[in-house]
Short mmCIF file of C-alpha atoms in Angstrom, two decimals:
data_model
loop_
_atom_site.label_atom_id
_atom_site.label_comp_id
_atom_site.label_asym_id
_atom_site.label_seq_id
_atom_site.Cartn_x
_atom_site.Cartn_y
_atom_site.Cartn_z
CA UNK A 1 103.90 98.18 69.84
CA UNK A 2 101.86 95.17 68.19
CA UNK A 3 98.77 93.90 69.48
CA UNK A 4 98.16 90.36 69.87
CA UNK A 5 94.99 89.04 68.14
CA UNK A 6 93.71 86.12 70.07
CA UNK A 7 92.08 83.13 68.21
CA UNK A 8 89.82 80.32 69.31
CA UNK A 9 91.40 77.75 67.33
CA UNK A 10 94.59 76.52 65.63
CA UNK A 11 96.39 73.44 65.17
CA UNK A 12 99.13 72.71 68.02
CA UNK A 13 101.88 72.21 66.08
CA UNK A 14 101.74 75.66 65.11
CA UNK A 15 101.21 77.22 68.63
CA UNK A 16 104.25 78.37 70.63
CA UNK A 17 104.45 78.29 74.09
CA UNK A 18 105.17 81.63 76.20
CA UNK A 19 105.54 81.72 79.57
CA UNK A 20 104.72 84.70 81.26
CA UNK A 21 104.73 86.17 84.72
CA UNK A 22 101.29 87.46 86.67
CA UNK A 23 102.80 91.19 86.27
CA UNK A 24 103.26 90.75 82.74
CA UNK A 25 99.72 89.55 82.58
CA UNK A 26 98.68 92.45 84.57
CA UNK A 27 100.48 94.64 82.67
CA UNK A 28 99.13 93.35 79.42
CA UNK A 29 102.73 93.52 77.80
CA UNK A 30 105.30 90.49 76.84
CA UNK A 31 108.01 90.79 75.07
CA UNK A 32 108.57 88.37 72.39
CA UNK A 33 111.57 88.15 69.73
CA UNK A 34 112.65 91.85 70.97
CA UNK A 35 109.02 93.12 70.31
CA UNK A 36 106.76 94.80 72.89
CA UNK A 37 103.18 92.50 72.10
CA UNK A 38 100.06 94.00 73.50
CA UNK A 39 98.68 91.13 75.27
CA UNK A 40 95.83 93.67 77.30
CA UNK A 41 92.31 91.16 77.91
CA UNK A 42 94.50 87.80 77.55
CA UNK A 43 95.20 85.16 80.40
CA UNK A 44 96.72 81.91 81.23
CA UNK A 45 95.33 79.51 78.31
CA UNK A 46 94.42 81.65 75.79
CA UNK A 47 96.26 81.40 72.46
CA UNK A 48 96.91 84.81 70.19
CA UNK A 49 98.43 85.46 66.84
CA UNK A 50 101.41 88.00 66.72
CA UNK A 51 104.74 88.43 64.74
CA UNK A 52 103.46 85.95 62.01
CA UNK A 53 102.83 83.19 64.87
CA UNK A 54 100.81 81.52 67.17
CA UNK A 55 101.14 81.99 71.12
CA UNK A 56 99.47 80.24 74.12
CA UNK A 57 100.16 81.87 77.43
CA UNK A 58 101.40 79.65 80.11
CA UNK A 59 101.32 81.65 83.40
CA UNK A 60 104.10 80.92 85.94
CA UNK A 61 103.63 79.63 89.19
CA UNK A 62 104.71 81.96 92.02
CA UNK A 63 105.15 81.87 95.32
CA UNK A 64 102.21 82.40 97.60
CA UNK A 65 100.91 82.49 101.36
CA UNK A 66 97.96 80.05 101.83
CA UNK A 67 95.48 80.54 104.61
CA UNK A 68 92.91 78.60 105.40
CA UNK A 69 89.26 79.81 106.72
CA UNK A 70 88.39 77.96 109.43
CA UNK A 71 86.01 80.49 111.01
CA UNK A 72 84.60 83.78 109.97
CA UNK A 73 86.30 86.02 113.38
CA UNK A 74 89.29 84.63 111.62
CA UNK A 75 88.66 85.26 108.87
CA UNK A 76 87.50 88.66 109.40
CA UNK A 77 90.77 89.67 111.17
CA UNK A 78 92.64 88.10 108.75
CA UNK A 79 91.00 90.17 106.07
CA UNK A 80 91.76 93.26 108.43
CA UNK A 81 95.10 92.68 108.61
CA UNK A 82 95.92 92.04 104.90
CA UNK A 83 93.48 95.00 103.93
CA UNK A 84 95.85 96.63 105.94
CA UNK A 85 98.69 96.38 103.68
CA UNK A 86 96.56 96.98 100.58
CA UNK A 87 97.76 94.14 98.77
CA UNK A 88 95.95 92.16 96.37
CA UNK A 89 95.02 88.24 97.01
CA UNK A 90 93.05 85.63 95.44
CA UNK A 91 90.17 83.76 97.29
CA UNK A 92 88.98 79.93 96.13
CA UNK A 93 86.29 78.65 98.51
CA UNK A 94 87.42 78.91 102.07
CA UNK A 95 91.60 79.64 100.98
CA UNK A 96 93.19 82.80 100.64
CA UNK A 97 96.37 83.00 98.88
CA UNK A 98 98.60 86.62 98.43
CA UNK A 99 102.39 87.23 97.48
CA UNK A 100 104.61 86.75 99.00
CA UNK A 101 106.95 89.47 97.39
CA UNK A 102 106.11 91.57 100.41
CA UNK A 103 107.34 89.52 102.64
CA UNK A 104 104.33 89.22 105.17
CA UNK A 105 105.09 85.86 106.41
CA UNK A 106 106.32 86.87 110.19
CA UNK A 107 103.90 89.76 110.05
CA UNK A 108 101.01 87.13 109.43
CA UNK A 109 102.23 84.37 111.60
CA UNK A 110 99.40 84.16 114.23
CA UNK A 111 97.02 83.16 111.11
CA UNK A 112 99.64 80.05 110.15
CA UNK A 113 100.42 80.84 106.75
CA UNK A 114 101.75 78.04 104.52
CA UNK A 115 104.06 78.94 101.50
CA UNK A 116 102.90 77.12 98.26
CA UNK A 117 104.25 78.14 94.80
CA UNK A 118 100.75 78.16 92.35
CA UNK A 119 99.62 80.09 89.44
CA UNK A 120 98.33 83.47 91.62
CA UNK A 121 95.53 85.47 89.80
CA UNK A 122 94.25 87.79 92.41
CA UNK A 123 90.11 87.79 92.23
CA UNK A 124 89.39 89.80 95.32
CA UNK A 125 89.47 93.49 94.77
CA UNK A 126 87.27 95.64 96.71
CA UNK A 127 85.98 98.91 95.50
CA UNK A 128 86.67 101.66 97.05
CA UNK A 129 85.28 105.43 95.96
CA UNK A 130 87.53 107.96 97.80
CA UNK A 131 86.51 111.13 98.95
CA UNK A 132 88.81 113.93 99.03
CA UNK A 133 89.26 116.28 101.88
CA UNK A 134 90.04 119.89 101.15
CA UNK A 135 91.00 121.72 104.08
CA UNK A 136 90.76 125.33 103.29
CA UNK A 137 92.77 127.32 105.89
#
């Protein structure tokens, strides 16, 4: 595997453009020229050195279901609901966007979701510390 090396500045004529899915991003791996490139730590915008060249990510848009907070028992049961599904989703100000690769839409219809197709980068992930039950019989 190589490991990109991201730099903070290089002339654009030498800087390739790689689009990537939010997976791939997630993952931290891209394959470029039939090479696995560690890409762990980068994101949309930042440029890296690998294979003798230069690289700026360009994360694709996606797909997404929009809802908009009008009022917090909304937005508390919305919350419930998608918690429910333990799925990941991105909150910007009073707008909450997830996948749609689950196919929630009819399941989330009461909260009027709106499909929009945007660069997704989930920013909401709540921690959870998990106890574990023994039952001893």
């Amino acid at each position: 595997m190589i490991f990109a090396k991201k730099v903070e500045k290089v002339d654009d004529k030498e800087v390739k453009i790689i689009e990537v899915d939010r997976r791939a991003l997630e993952f931290g791996r891209v394959v470029i020229e039939g090479q696995v490139v560690n890409i762990r730590g980068l994101k949309d915008g930042d440029v890296f050195e690998a294979l003798g060249k230069y690289w700026k990510i360009k994360q694709k848009e996606e797909k997404v279901l929009h809802f908009k907070l009008t009022d917090p028992i909304t937005a508390f049961k919305l919350g419930f609901a998608i918690g429910n599904f333990h799925i990941r989703a991105m909150l910007v100000d009073n707008d909450v966007y997830i996948p749609t690769d689950l196919n929630l839409e009819e399941e989330l219809k009461d909260f009027n979701p709106e499909v929009k197709e945007m660069k997704f980068t989930p920013n909401l992930e709540i921690p959870i510390r998990v106890k574990l039950i023994e039952f001893n019989y």
